[in-house]
Amino acid sequence: MKDVAARAGVGLKTVSRVVNGEPGVTPDTERRVQEAIDSLGFRRNDSARVLRKGRTASVGLVLEDLADPFYGPLSRAVEEVARAHGALLINGSSAEDPDREQELALALCARRVDGLIVIPAGSDHRYLEPEIRAGVATVFVDRPAGRIDADVVLSDSYGGAHEGVAHLIAHGHRRIGFIGDRPRIHTATERLRGYRAAMEDAGLEVSDTWISLGPTEPARVTQAVRQMLSGPNPVTALFAGNNRVTVTAVRVLAAHGTPVALVGFDDIELADLLGITVIAQDAAALGRTAAERLFRRLDGTEEPPKTVVLPTTLIPRGSGEITPA
């Protein structure tokens, strides 16, 4: 600061005001100070700033899978809100492993992030209670927190699935298959609940052979689709529980001789060109809402934890409007 002050021809206090964004400096003086900083090649020491202020101006985001297209818009929205608040976003993937989620979340806390946004892989988040008491603001997205009270931002998985299955029923289908994610995952169980409710509301029985929950790897989903399409009473329509299931189902149905209706939960790339009917959730709105909630907490709001449920949208494009053969 002494070197900068000497080069700019100002006092130390003026340099301090410019560096910390404080008022009381004319634009011309601020320009001279900044030019002196740039010409000397100096940068602010953020480590020292953290020790002085107690805040790191950084937040952590724990995702399920960074490679999943669904999380791209969500992560970008969180980053934009963080940037608007002068904060840096640090993210990582839990790979749907509860132990890895905990390890990653606590590692971010150890690096003194001011807040966390977590897409849960586990069902017990009491490990975060000491961090929350210590002041780390925490918001959960896509799935609720387990065994703690915390802010949560969700899509309407139940309502979206109900609407998608009701859409298939309205187009004449009575044998509808459901293929979803692992049963321990909140969104999978909510979408299955919506499927069952839509079938019940229409007075339709559901065969156990029409439901398949499990990993979303292509081999498992391919086998499930083929089993539902075989036998004396095959399904005439499918409801895919997420984007990965939809992609595999499209590939299997492309090789199937008889037209089969399909509605997928989550929009996917090229779905408009391929004519795939989907229940779309707004991933960017999820991320933006969660981040805004997080920064309200960081700004000092003390209102009770809140659950926000965002609506989904049915987008008919053709595959969900195929009538039974």
PDB file of C-alpha atoms in Angstrom:
ATOM      1  CA  MET A   1       0.000   0.000   0.000  1.00  0.00           C
ATOM      2  CA  LYS A   2       2.930   2.336   0.678  1.00  0.00           C
ATOM      3  CA  ASP A   3       4.313   1.663  -2.819  1.00  0.00           C
ATOM      4  CA  VAL A   4       0.898   2.304  -4.389  1.00  0.00           C
ATOM      5  CA  ALA A   5       0.417   5.507  -2.371  1.00  0.00           C
ATOM      6  CA  ALA A   6       3.834   6.813  -3.400  1.00  0.00           C
ATOM      7  CA  ARG A   7       3.292   6.019  -7.076  1.00  0.00           C
ATOM      8  CA  ALA A   8      -0.203   7.560  -7.152  1.00  0.00           C
ATOM      9  CA  GLY A   9       0.782  10.566  -5.019  1.00  0.00           C
ATOM     10  CA  VAL A  10      -1.880   9.946  -2.383  1.00  0.00           C
ATOM     11  CA  GLY A  11      -2.047   8.940   1.267  1.00  0.00           C
ATOM     12  CA  LEU A  12      -2.357   5.396   2.652  1.00  0.00           C
ATOM     13  CA  LYS A  13      -5.943   6.027   3.741  1.00  0.00           C
ATOM     14  CA  THR A  14      -6.918   6.926   0.180  1.00  0.00           C
ATOM     15  CA  VAL A  15      -5.432   3.649  -1.117  1.00  0.00           C
ATOM     16  CA  SER A  16      -7.350   1.768   1.584  1.00  0.00           C
ATOM     17  CA  ARG A  17     -10.609   3.439   0.568  1.00  0.00           C
ATOM     18  CA  VAL A  18     -10.116   2.558  -3.093  1.00  0.00           C
ATOM     19  CA  VAL A  19      -9.187  -1.070  -2.368  1.00  0.00           C
ATOM     20  CA  ASN A  20     -12.155  -1.573  -0.055  1.00  0.00           C
ATOM     21  CA  GLY A  21     -14.670   0.291  -2.211  1.00  0.00           C
ATOM     22  CA  GLU A  22     -15.312   2.960   0.419  1.00  0.00           C
ATOM     23  CA  PRO A  23     -16.744   6.418  -0.420  1.00  0.00           C
ATOM     24  CA  GLY A  24     -14.872   9.691  -0.234  1.00  0.00           C
ATOM     25  CA  VAL A  25     -12.542   9.321  -3.241  1.00  0.00           C
ATOM     26  CA  THR A  26     -12.903  11.304  -6.445  1.00  0.00           C
ATOM     27  CA  PRO A  27     -13.084   9.358  -9.731  1.00  0.00           C
ATOM     28  CA  ASP A  28      -9.778  10.848 -10.885  1.00  0.00           C
ATOM     29  CA  THR A  29      -7.993   9.825  -7.679  1.00  0.00           C
ATOM     30  CA  GLU A  30      -9.530   6.356  -7.819  1.00  0.00           C
ATOM     31  CA  ARG A  31      -8.283   5.995 -11.393  1.00  0.00           C
ATOM     32  CA  ARG A  32      -4.729   7.018 -10.405  1.00  0.00           C
ATOM     33  CA  VAL A  33      -4.681   4.563  -7.507  1.00  0.00           C
ATOM     34  CA  GLN A  34      -5.967   1.725  -9.696  1.00  0.00           C
ATOM     35  CA  GLU A  35      -3.397   2.513 -12.386  1.00  0.00           C
ATOM     36  CA  ALA A  36      -0.649   2.412  -9.761  1.00  0.00           C
ATOM     37  CA  ILE A  37      -1.893  -0.974  -8.506  1.00  0.00           C
ATOM     38  CA  ASP A  38      -1.996  -2.361 -12.047  1.00  0.00           C
ATOM     39  CA  SER A  39       1.412  -1.021 -13.049  1.00  0.00           C
ATOM     40  CA  LEU A  40       3.017  -2.479  -9.914  1.00  0.00           C
ATOM     41  CA  GLY A  41       1.365  -5.849 -10.576  1.00  0.00           C
ATOM     42  CA  PHE A  42      -0.305  -6.042  -7.175  1.00  0.00           C
ATOM     43  CA  ARG A  43      -3.422  -8.036  -6.294  1.00  0.00           C
ATOM     44  CA  ARG A  44      -5.524  -7.991  -3.133  1.00  0.00           C
ATOM     45  CA  ASN A  45      -4.553 -10.671  -0.610  1.00  0.00           C
ATOM     46  CA  ASP A  46      -7.880 -12.446  -0.101  1.00  0.00           C
ATOM     47  CA  SER A  47      -6.475 -14.709   2.633  1.00  0.00           C
ATOM     48  CA  ALA A  48      -5.631 -11.675   4.736  1.00  0.00           C
ATOM     49  CA  ARG A  49      -9.024 -10.170   3.923  1.00  0.00           C
ATOM     50  CA  VAL A  50     -10.758 -13.324   5.196  1.00  0.00           C
ATOM     51  CA  LEU A  51      -8.871 -13.181   8.481  1.00  0.00           C
ATOM     52  CA  ARG A  52      -9.868  -9.548   8.927  1.00  0.00           C
ATOM     53  CA  LYS A  53     -13.514  -9.738   7.889  1.00  0.00           C
ATOM     54  CA  GLY A  54     -14.403 -13.326   8.767  1.00  0.00           C
ATOM     55  CA  ARG A  55     -16.132 -13.880   5.396  1.00  0.00           C
ATOM     56  CA  THR A  56     -14.652 -15.597   2.336  1.00  0.00           C
ATOM     57  CA  ALA A  57     -17.095 -14.301  -0.296  1.00  0.00           C
ATOM     58  CA  SER A  58     -17.405 -17.870  -1.559  1.00  0.00           C
ATOM     59  CA  VAL A  59     -20.205 -20.444  -1.578  1.00  0.00           C
ATOM     60  CA  GLY A  60     -20.179 -24.173  -2.252  1.00  0.00           C
ATOM     61  CA  LEU A  61     -22.481 -26.202  -4.508  1.00  0.00           C
ATOM     62  CA  VAL A  62     -22.707 -29.982  -4.050  1.00  0.00           C
ATOM     63  CA  LEU A  63     -24.254 -31.603  -7.137  1.00  0.00           C
ATOM     64  CA  GLU A  64     -25.178 -35.175  -7.930  1.00  0.00           C
ATOM     65  CA  ASP A  65     -23.250 -35.344 -11.209  1.00  0.00           C
ATOM     66  CA  LEU A  66     -21.504 -32.453 -12.953  1.00  0.00           C
ATOM     67  CA  ALA A  67     -21.837 -34.322 -16.265  1.00  0.00           C
ATOM     68  CA  ASP A  68     -25.649 -34.491 -16.087  1.00  0.00           C
ATOM     69  CA  PRO A  69     -27.132 -31.874 -18.480  1.00  0.00           C
ATOM     70  CA  PHE A  70     -29.857 -31.070 -15.949  1.00  0.00           C
ATOM     71  CA  TYR A  71     -27.312 -29.538 -13.572  1.00  0.00           C
ATOM     72  CA  GLY A  72     -25.670 -27.228 -16.112  1.00  0.00           C
ATOM     73  CA  PRO A  73     -28.407 -24.530 -16.075  1.00  0.00           C
ATOM     74  CA  LEU A  74     -28.841 -24.986 -12.314  1.00  0.00           C
ATOM     75  CA  SER A  75     -25.141 -24.456 -11.613  1.00  0.00           C
ATOM     76  CA  ARG A  76     -24.946 -21.495 -13.983  1.00  0.00           C
ATOM     77  CA  ALA A  77     -27.905 -19.811 -12.281  1.00  0.00           C
ATOM     78  CA  VAL A  78     -26.304 -20.247  -8.856  1.00  0.00           C
ATOM     79  CA  GLU A  79     -23.054 -18.825 -10.211  1.00  0.00           C
ATOM     80  CA  GLU A  80     -24.795 -15.759 -11.660  1.00  0.00           C
ATOM     81  CA  VAL A  81     -26.508 -14.964  -8.342  1.00  0.00           C
ATOM     82  CA  ALA A  82     -23.237 -15.497  -6.454  1.00  0.00           C
ATOM     83  CA  ARG A  83     -21.406 -13.225  -8.893  1.00  0.00           C
ATOM     84  CA  ALA A  84     -24.011 -10.508  -8.423  1.00  0.00           C
ATOM     85  CA  HIS A  85     -23.250 -10.686  -4.696  1.00  0.00           C
ATOM     86  CA  GLY A  86     -19.498 -10.553  -5.271  1.00  0.00           C
ATOM     87  CA  ALA A  87     -19.007 -14.195  -4.332  1.00  0.00           C
ATOM     88  CA  LEU A  88     -17.114 -17.068  -5.934  1.00  0.00           C
ATOM     89  CA  LEU A  89     -18.831 -20.426  -6.548  1.00  0.00           C
ATOM     90  CA  ILE A  90     -17.008 -23.690  -5.823  1.00  0.00           C
ATOM     91  CA  ASN A  91     -18.787 -26.875  -6.905  1.00  0.00           C
ATOM     92  CA  GLY A  92     -18.243 -30.606  -6.816  1.00  0.00           C
ATOM     93  CA  SER A  93     -20.031 -33.881  -7.511  1.00  0.00           C
ATOM     94  CA  SER A  94     -21.251 -36.408  -4.953  1.00  0.00           C
ATOM     95  CA  ALA A  95     -21.738 -39.124  -7.610  1.00  0.00           C
ATOM     96  CA  GLU A  96     -24.977 -40.039  -5.769  1.00  0.00           C
ATOM     97  CA  ASP A  97     -22.843 -41.359  -2.864  1.00  0.00           C
ATOM     98  CA  PRO A  98     -23.956 -40.168   0.615  1.00  0.00           C
ATOM     99  CA  ASP A  99     -20.454 -40.598   2.065  1.00  0.00           C
ATOM    100  CA  ARG A 100     -18.927 -38.597  -0.759  1.00  0.00           C
ATOM    101  CA  GLU A 101     -21.580 -35.921  -0.329  1.00  0.00           C
ATOM    102  CA  GLN A 102     -20.695 -35.566   3.353  1.00  0.00           C
ATOM    103  CA  GLU A 103     -16.969 -35.563   2.630  1.00  0.00           C
ATOM    104  CA  LEU A 104     -17.345 -32.867  -0.030  1.00  0.00           C
ATOM    105  CA  ALA A 105     -19.710 -30.669   1.999  1.00  0.00           C
ATOM    106  CA  LEU A 106     -17.453 -30.749   5.052  1.00  0.00           C
ATOM    107  CA  ALA A 107     -14.370 -30.106   2.909  1.00  0.00           C
ATOM    108  CA  LEU A 108     -16.042 -26.959   1.571  1.00  0.00           C
ATOM    109  CA  CYS A 109     -16.900 -25.908   5.123  1.00  0.00           C
ATOM    110  CA  ALA A 110     -13.272 -26.518   6.162  1.00  0.00           C
ATOM    111  CA  ARG A 111     -12.289 -24.057   3.432  1.00  0.00           C
ATOM    112  CA  ARG A 112     -14.620 -21.585   5.114  1.00  0.00           C
ATOM    113  CA  VAL A 113     -17.266 -21.072   2.454  1.00  0.00           C
ATOM    114  CA  ASP A 114     -19.946 -18.693   3.670  1.00  0.00           C
ATOM    115  CA  GLY A 115     -22.792 -20.925   2.493  1.00  0.00           C
ATOM    116  CA  LEU A 116     -23.703 -24.258   0.936  1.00  0.00           C
ATOM    117  CA  ILE A 117     -26.249 -25.324  -1.662  1.00  0.00           C
ATOM    118  CA  VAL A 118     -26.676 -29.109  -1.558  1.00  0.00           C
ATOM    119  CA  ILE A 119     -28.449 -31.554  -3.846  1.00  0.00           C
ATOM    120  CA  PRO A 120     -28.673 -34.414  -1.362  1.00  0.00           C
ATOM    121  CA  ALA A 121     -27.403 -37.907  -2.030  1.00  0.00           C
ATOM    122  CA  GLY A 122     -27.939 -39.052   1.555  1.00  0.00           C
ATOM    123  CA  SER A 123     -30.917 -39.052   3.892  1.00  0.00           C
ATOM    124  CA  ASP A 124     -29.278 -37.850   7.121  1.00  0.00           C
ATOM    125  CA  HIS A 125     -27.801 -34.355   7.175  1.00  0.00           C
ATOM    126  CA  ARG A 126     -27.285 -33.957  10.897  1.00  0.00           C
ATOM    127  CA  TYR A 127     -23.557 -33.825  10.153  1.00  0.00           C
ATOM    128  CA  LEU A 128     -24.147 -30.245   8.944  1.00  0.00           C
ATOM    129  CA  GLU A 129     -25.765 -29.036  12.165  1.00  0.00           C
ATOM    130  CA  PRO A 130     -22.466 -27.830  13.752  1.00  0.00           C
ATOM    131  CA  GLU A 131     -21.599 -25.970  10.539  1.00  0.00           C
ATOM    132  CA  ILE A 132     -25.036 -24.321  10.364  1.00  0.00           C
ATOM    133  CA  ARG A 133     -24.763 -23.281  14.034  1.00  0.00           C
ATOM    134  CA  ALA A 134     -21.329 -21.825  13.222  1.00  0.00           C
ATOM    135  CA  GLY A 135     -22.956 -19.604  10.594  1.00  0.00           C
ATOM    136  CA  VAL A 136     -22.707 -21.544   7.315  1.00  0.00           C
ATOM    137  CA  ALA A 137     -25.986 -20.777   5.527  1.00  0.00           C
ATOM    138  CA  THR A 138     -27.342 -23.946   3.877  1.00  0.00           C
ATOM    139  CA  VAL A 139     -30.062 -24.540   1.279  1.00  0.00           C
ATOM    140  CA  PHE A 140     -31.099 -27.878  -0.218  1.00  0.00           C
ATOM    141  CA  VAL A 141     -32.247 -28.225  -3.834  1.00  0.00           C
ATOM    142  CA  ASP A 142     -34.206 -30.842  -5.814  1.00  0.00           C
ATOM    143  CA  ARG A 143     -34.589 -33.059  -2.736  1.00  0.00           C
ATOM    144  CA  PRO A 144     -35.310 -32.208   0.909  1.00  0.00           C
ATOM    145  CA  ALA A 145     -32.762 -32.388   3.692  1.00  0.00           C
ATOM    146  CA  GLY A 146     -32.766 -35.476   5.882  1.00  0.00           C
ATOM    147  CA  ARG A 147     -33.430 -35.201   9.635  1.00  0.00           C
ATOM    148  CA  ILE A 148     -32.731 -31.463   9.904  1.00  0.00           C
ATOM    149  CA  ASP A 149     -34.810 -28.322   9.336  1.00  0.00           C
ATOM    150  CA  ALA A 150     -33.443 -26.325   6.425  1.00  0.00           C
ATOM    151  CA  ASP A 151     -34.492 -24.253   3.437  1.00  0.00           C
ATOM    152  CA  VAL A 152     -35.477 -26.433   0.460  1.00  0.00           C
ATOM    153  CA  VAL A 153     -36.270 -25.640  -3.176  1.00  0.00           C
ATOM    154  CA  LEU A 154     -38.043 -28.385  -5.150  1.00  0.00           C
ATOM    155  CA  SER A 155     -39.785 -29.009  -8.448  1.00  0.00           C
ATOM    156  CA  ASP A 156     -43.315 -30.417  -8.263  1.00  0.00           C
ATOM    157  CA  SER A 157     -42.321 -34.018  -9.004  1.00  0.00           C
ATOM    158  CA  TYR A 158     -45.639 -35.441  -7.847  1.00  0.00           C
ATOM    159  CA  GLY A 159     -47.775 -32.965  -9.804  1.00  0.00           C
ATOM    160  CA  GLY A 160     -45.636 -33.224 -12.922  1.00  0.00           C
ATOM    161  CA  ALA A 161     -45.778 -37.013 -13.010  1.00  0.00           C
ATOM    162  CA  HIS A 162     -49.510 -36.972 -12.356  1.00  0.00           C
ATOM    163  CA  GLU A 163     -50.029 -34.576 -15.261  1.00  0.00           C
ATOM    164  CA  GLY A 164     -47.827 -36.611 -17.612  1.00  0.00           C
ATOM    165  CA  VAL A 165     -49.565 -39.916 -16.874  1.00  0.00           C
ATOM    166  CA  ALA A 166     -53.010 -38.282 -17.047  1.00  0.00           C
ATOM    167  CA  HIS A 167     -52.001 -36.991 -20.495  1.00  0.00           C
ATOM    168  CA  LEU A 168     -51.277 -40.551 -21.643  1.00  0.00           C
ATOM    169  CA  ILE A 169     -54.570 -41.763 -20.196  1.00  0.00           C
ATOM    170  CA  ALA A 170     -56.412 -38.983 -22.029  1.00  0.00           C
ATOM    171  CA  HIS A 171     -54.960 -40.347 -25.278  1.00  0.00           C
ATOM    172  CA  GLY A 172     -56.495 -43.765 -24.679  1.00  0.00           C
ATOM    173  CA  HIS A 173     -53.759 -45.650 -22.782  1.00  0.00           C
ATOM    174  CA  ARG A 174     -54.696 -48.045 -20.015  1.00  0.00           C
ATOM    175  CA  ARG A 175     -51.466 -50.050 -19.660  1.00  0.00           C
ATOM    176  CA  ILE A 176     -48.758 -47.540 -18.803  1.00  0.00           C
ATOM    177  CA  GLY A 177     -45.275 -48.429 -17.590  1.00  0.00           C
ATOM    178  CA  PHE A 178     -43.218 -46.374 -15.136  1.00  0.00           C
ATOM    179  CA  ILE A 179     -39.409 -46.515 -15.135  1.00  0.00           C
ATOM    180  CA  GLY A 180     -37.678 -44.436 -12.474  1.00  0.00           C
ATOM    181  CA  ASP A 181     -34.545 -43.908 -10.432  1.00  0.00           C
ATOM    182  CA  ARG A 182     -33.550 -45.655  -7.199  1.00  0.00           C
ATOM    183  CA  PRO A 183     -36.399 -45.882  -4.675  1.00  0.00           C
ATOM    184  CA  ARG A 184     -34.383 -44.149  -1.936  1.00  0.00           C
ATOM    185  CA  ILE A 185     -34.296 -40.952  -4.009  1.00  0.00           C
ATOM    186  CA  HIS A 186     -37.020 -38.450  -3.102  1.00  0.00           C
ATOM    187  CA  THR A 187     -37.791 -37.378  -6.673  1.00  0.00           C
ATOM    188  CA  ALA A 188     -38.167 -40.991  -7.801  1.00  0.00           C
ATOM    189  CA  THR A 189     -40.685 -41.831  -5.076  1.00  0.00           C
ATOM    190  CA  GLU A 190     -42.622 -38.591  -5.631  1.00  0.00           C
ATOM    191  CA  ARG A 191     -42.909 -39.241  -9.372  1.00  0.00           C
ATOM    192  CA  LEU A 192     -44.002 -42.819  -8.718  1.00  0.00           C
ATOM    193  CA  ARG A 193     -46.609 -41.478  -6.299  1.00  0.00           C
ATOM    194  CA  GLY A 194     -47.872 -39.126  -9.011  1.00  0.00           C
ATOM    195  CA  TYR A 195     -48.046 -42.026 -11.503  1.00  0.00           C
ATOM    196  CA  ARG A 196     -50.052 -44.193  -9.103  1.00  0.00           C
ATOM    197  CA  ALA A 197     -52.404 -41.352  -8.217  1.00  0.00           C
ATOM    198  CA  ALA A 198     -53.135 -40.595 -11.888  1.00  0.00           C
ATOM    199  CA  MET A 199     -53.885 -44.254 -12.581  1.00  0.00           C
ATOM    200  CA  GLU A 200     -56.102 -44.488  -9.501  1.00  0.00           C
ATOM    201  CA  ASP A 201     -57.949 -41.284 -10.402  1.00  0.00           C
ATOM    202  CA  ALA A 202     -58.763 -42.860 -13.776  1.00  0.00           C
ATOM    203  CA  GLY A 203     -59.949 -46.096 -12.109  1.00  0.00           C
ATOM    204  CA  LEU A 204     -57.084 -48.118 -13.625  1.00  0.00           C
ATOM    205  CA  GLU A 205     -55.360 -51.072 -12.001  1.00  0.00           C
ATOM    206  CA  VAL A 206     -51.549 -51.081 -11.901  1.00  0.00           C
ATOM    207  CA  SER A 207     -49.607 -54.292 -12.418  1.00  0.00           C
ATOM    208  CA  ASP A 208     -46.343 -54.721 -10.520  1.00  0.00           C
ATOM    209  CA  THR A 209     -44.715 -55.620 -13.838  1.00  0.00           C
ATOM    210  CA  TRP A 210     -45.410 -52.095 -15.094  1.00  0.00           C
ATOM    211  CA  ILE A 211     -43.150 -50.457 -12.499  1.00  0.00           C
ATOM    212  CA  SER A 212     -39.355 -50.542 -12.427  1.00  0.00           C
ATOM    213  CA  LEU A 213     -37.144 -48.511 -10.079  1.00  0.00           C
ATOM    214  CA  GLY A 214     -33.366 -48.730  -9.945  1.00  0.00           C
ATOM    215  CA  PRO A 215     -30.113 -47.326 -11.313  1.00  0.00           C
ATOM    216  CA  THR A 216     -30.504 -45.312 -14.492  1.00  0.00           C
ATOM    217  CA  GLU A 217     -27.666 -47.030 -16.345  1.00  0.00           C
ATOM    218  CA  PRO A 218     -28.680 -47.904 -19.951  1.00  0.00           C
ATOM    219  CA  ALA A 219     -28.422 -51.677 -19.447  1.00  0.00           C
ATOM    220  CA  ARG A 220     -30.896 -51.703 -16.551  1.00  0.00           C
ATOM    221  CA  VAL A 221     -33.352 -49.340 -18.258  1.00  0.00           C
ATOM    222  CA  THR A 222     -33.123 -51.230 -21.568  1.00  0.00           C
ATOM    223  CA  GLN A 223     -34.007 -54.487 -19.845  1.00  0.00           C
ATOM    224  CA  ALA A 224     -36.926 -52.856 -18.014  1.00  0.00           C
ATOM    225  CA  VAL A 225     -38.363 -51.370 -21.217  1.00  0.00           C
ATOM    226  CA  ARG A 226     -38.066 -54.648 -23.116  1.00  0.00           C
ATOM    227  CA  GLN A 227     -39.773 -56.593 -20.330  1.00  0.00           C
ATOM    228  CA  MET A 228     -42.693 -54.150 -20.261  1.00  0.00           C
ATOM    229  CA  LEU A 229     -43.088 -54.389 -24.030  1.00  0.00           C
ATOM    230  CA  SER A 230     -43.126 -58.197 -24.039  1.00  0.00           C
ATOM    231  CA  GLY A 231     -45.699 -60.785 -22.997  1.00  0.00           C
ATOM    232  CA  PRO A 232     -49.377 -61.158 -23.834  1.00  0.00           C
ATOM    233  CA  ASN A 233     -50.395 -57.766 -22.387  1.00  0.00           C
ATOM    234  CA  PRO A 234     -47.535 -55.334 -23.018  1.00  0.00           C
ATOM    235  CA  VAL A 235     -47.757 -51.701 -22.001  1.00  0.00           C
ATOM    236  CA  THR A 236     -48.816 -49.279 -24.725  1.00  0.00           C
ATOM    237  CA  ALA A 237     -47.176 -46.256 -23.152  1.00  0.00           C
ATOM    238  CA  LEU A 238     -44.187 -45.412 -20.948  1.00  0.00           C
ATOM    239  CA  PHE A 239     -43.546 -42.693 -18.397  1.00  0.00           C
ATOM    240  CA  ALA A 240     -39.794 -42.122 -17.961  1.00  0.00           C
ATOM    241  CA  GLY A 241     -38.844 -40.835 -14.525  1.00  0.00           C
ATOM    242  CA  ASN A 242     -35.902 -38.635 -15.547  1.00  0.00           C
ATOM    243  CA  ASN A 243     -33.804 -37.476 -18.498  1.00  0.00           C
ATOM    244  CA  ARG A 244     -31.385 -40.428 -18.470  1.00  0.00           C
ATOM    245  CA  VAL A 245     -34.247 -42.925 -18.498  1.00  0.00           C
ATOM    246  CA  THR A 246     -35.894 -41.022 -21.359  1.00  0.00           C
ATOM    247  CA  VAL A 247     -32.767 -41.139 -23.546  1.00  0.00           C
ATOM    248  CA  THR A 248     -32.452 -44.914 -23.173  1.00  0.00           C
ATOM    249  CA  ALA A 249     -36.188 -45.459 -23.686  1.00  0.00           C
ATOM    250  CA  VAL A 250     -36.067 -43.474 -26.948  1.00  0.00           C
ATOM    251  CA  ARG A 251     -33.290 -45.727 -28.235  1.00  0.00           C
ATOM    252  CA  VAL A 252     -35.165 -48.922 -27.327  1.00  0.00           C
ATOM    253  CA  LEU A 253     -38.468 -47.712 -28.764  1.00  0.00           C
ATOM    254  CA  ALA A 254     -36.768 -46.720 -32.029  1.00  0.00           C
ATOM    255  CA  ALA A 255     -36.070 -50.409 -32.657  1.00  0.00           C
ATOM    256  CA  HIS A 256     -39.511 -51.568 -31.528  1.00  0.00           C
ATOM    257  CA  GLY A 257     -41.955 -52.518 -34.266  1.00  0.00           C
ATOM    258  CA  THR A 258     -45.163 -51.200 -32.713  1.00  0.00           C
ATOM    259  CA  PRO A 259     -45.551 -47.482 -31.849  1.00  0.00           C
ATOM    260  CA  VAL A 260     -45.413 -46.882 -28.089  1.00  0.00           C
ATOM    261  CA  ALA A 261     -46.284 -43.572 -26.474  1.00  0.00           C
ATOM    262  CA  LEU A 262     -43.668 -41.908 -24.283  1.00  0.00           C
ATOM    263  CA  VAL A 263     -43.645 -39.015 -21.820  1.00  0.00           C
ATOM    264  CA  GLY A 264     -40.394 -38.154 -20.047  1.00  0.00           C
ATOM    265  CA  PHE A 265     -39.793 -36.186 -16.870  1.00  0.00           C
ATOM    266  CA  ASP A 266     -37.131 -33.515 -17.618  1.00  0.00           C
ATOM    267  CA  ASP A 267     -36.542 -31.999 -20.994  1.00  0.00           C
ATOM    268  CA  ILE A 268     -33.602 -33.347 -22.996  1.00  0.00           C
ATOM    269  CA  GLU A 269     -31.434 -32.023 -25.791  1.00  0.00           C
ATOM    270  CA  LEU A 270     -33.020 -32.375 -29.255  1.00  0.00           C
ATOM    271  CA  ALA A 271     -36.348 -33.431 -27.715  1.00  0.00           C
ATOM    272  CA  ASP A 272     -38.085 -30.801 -29.839  1.00  0.00           C
ATOM    273  CA  LEU A 273     -36.555 -32.214 -33.037  1.00  0.00           C
ATOM    274  CA  LEU A 274     -37.250 -35.822 -32.011  1.00  0.00           C
ATOM    275  CA  GLY A 275     -40.842 -35.043 -31.038  1.00  0.00           C
ATOM    276  CA  ILE A 276     -40.558 -36.200 -27.431  1.00  0.00           C
ATOM    277  CA  THR A 277     -43.300 -35.091 -25.054  1.00  0.00           C
ATOM    278  CA  VAL A 278     -41.864 -34.087 -21.681  1.00  0.00           C
ATOM    279  CA  ILE A 279     -42.665 -32.737 -18.263  1.00  0.00           C
ATOM    280  CA  ALA A 280     -40.148 -29.902 -18.082  1.00  0.00           C
ATOM    281  CA  GLN A 281     -38.789 -28.517 -14.862  1.00  0.00           C
ATOM    282  CA  ASP A 282     -36.944 -25.206 -14.771  1.00  0.00           C
ATOM    283  CA  ALA A 283     -33.448 -26.121 -13.575  1.00  0.00           C
ATOM    284  CA  ALA A 284     -32.255 -22.529 -13.825  1.00  0.00           C
ATOM    285  CA  ALA A 285     -35.152 -21.341 -11.648  1.00  0.00           C
ATOM    286  CA  LEU A 286     -34.273 -24.014  -9.076  1.00  0.00           C
ATOM    287  CA  GLY A 287     -30.689 -22.798  -8.900  1.00  0.00           C
ATOM    288  CA  ARG A 288     -31.595 -19.114  -8.909  1.00  0.00           C
ATOM    289  CA  THR A 289     -34.266 -19.502  -6.208  1.00  0.00           C
ATOM    290  CA  ALA A 290     -31.925 -21.533  -3.997  1.00  0.00           C
ATOM    291  CA  ALA A 291     -29.067 -19.060  -4.405  1.00  0.00           C
ATOM    292  CA  GLU A 292     -31.287 -16.070  -3.663  1.00  0.00           C
ATOM    293  CA  ARG A 293     -32.542 -17.863  -0.562  1.00  0.00           C
ATOM    294  CA  LEU A 294     -28.942 -18.561   0.479  1.00  0.00           C
ATOM    295  CA  PHE A 295     -27.883 -14.929   0.190  1.00  0.00           C
ATOM    296  CA  ARG A 296     -30.942 -13.790   2.128  1.00  0.00           C
ATOM    297  CA  ARG A 297     -29.703 -16.019   4.923  1.00  0.00           C
ATOM    298  CA  LEU A 298     -26.206 -14.563   4.595  1.00  0.00           C
ATOM    299  CA  ASP A 299     -27.698 -11.072   4.772  1.00  0.00           C
ATOM    300  CA  GLY A 300     -29.164 -11.934   8.162  1.00  0.00           C
ATOM    301  CA  THR A 301     -32.773 -13.030   7.657  1.00  0.00           C
ATOM    302  CA  GLU A 302     -33.927 -15.116  10.617  1.00  0.00           C
ATOM    303  CA  GLU A 303     -37.245 -16.397   9.290  1.00  0.00           C
ATOM    304  CA  PRO A 304     -38.007 -20.113   9.793  1.00  0.00           C
ATOM    305  CA  PRO A 305     -36.774 -22.625   7.190  1.00  0.00           C
ATOM    306  CA  LYS A 306     -38.987 -22.613   4.125  1.00  0.00           C
ATOM    307  CA  THR A 307     -39.847 -25.132   1.396  1.00  0.00           C
ATOM    308  CA  VAL A 308     -40.421 -23.650  -2.067  1.00  0.00           C
ATOM    309  CA  VAL A 309     -42.054 -25.869  -4.727  1.00  0.00           C
ATOM    310  CA  LEU A 310     -41.700 -24.725  -8.341  1.00  0.00           C
ATOM    311  CA  PRO A 311     -44.227 -25.830 -10.992  1.00  0.00           C
ATOM    312  CA  THR A 312     -43.461 -28.085 -13.947  1.00  0.00           C
ATOM    313  CA  THR A 313     -44.718 -27.735 -17.533  1.00  0.00           C
ATOM    314  CA  LEU A 314     -46.160 -30.342 -19.900  1.00  0.00           C
ATOM    315  CA  ILE A 315     -44.718 -29.868 -23.405  1.00  0.00           C
ATOM    316  CA  PRO A 316     -46.576 -32.045 -25.960  1.00  0.00           C
ATOM    317  CA  ARG A 317     -44.433 -32.795 -29.019  1.00  0.00           C
ATOM    318  CA  GLY A 318     -45.871 -35.986 -30.448  1.00  0.00           C
ATOM    319  CA  SER A 319     -44.551 -39.006 -28.569  1.00  0.00           C
ATOM    320  CA  GLY A 320     -47.054 -38.591 -25.744  1.00  0.00           C
ATOM    321  CA  GLU A 321     -49.939 -38.179 -28.163  1.00  0.00           C
ATOM    322  CA  ILE A 322     -49.582 -41.573 -29.889  1.00  0.00           C
ATOM    323  CA  THR A 323     -52.762 -43.584 -29.361  1.00  0.00           C
ATOM    324  CA  PRO A 324     -52.707 -47.326 -28.504  1.00  0.00           C
ATOM    325  CA  ALA A 325     -52.039 -49.590 -31.479  1.00  0.00           C
TER     326      ALA A 325
END
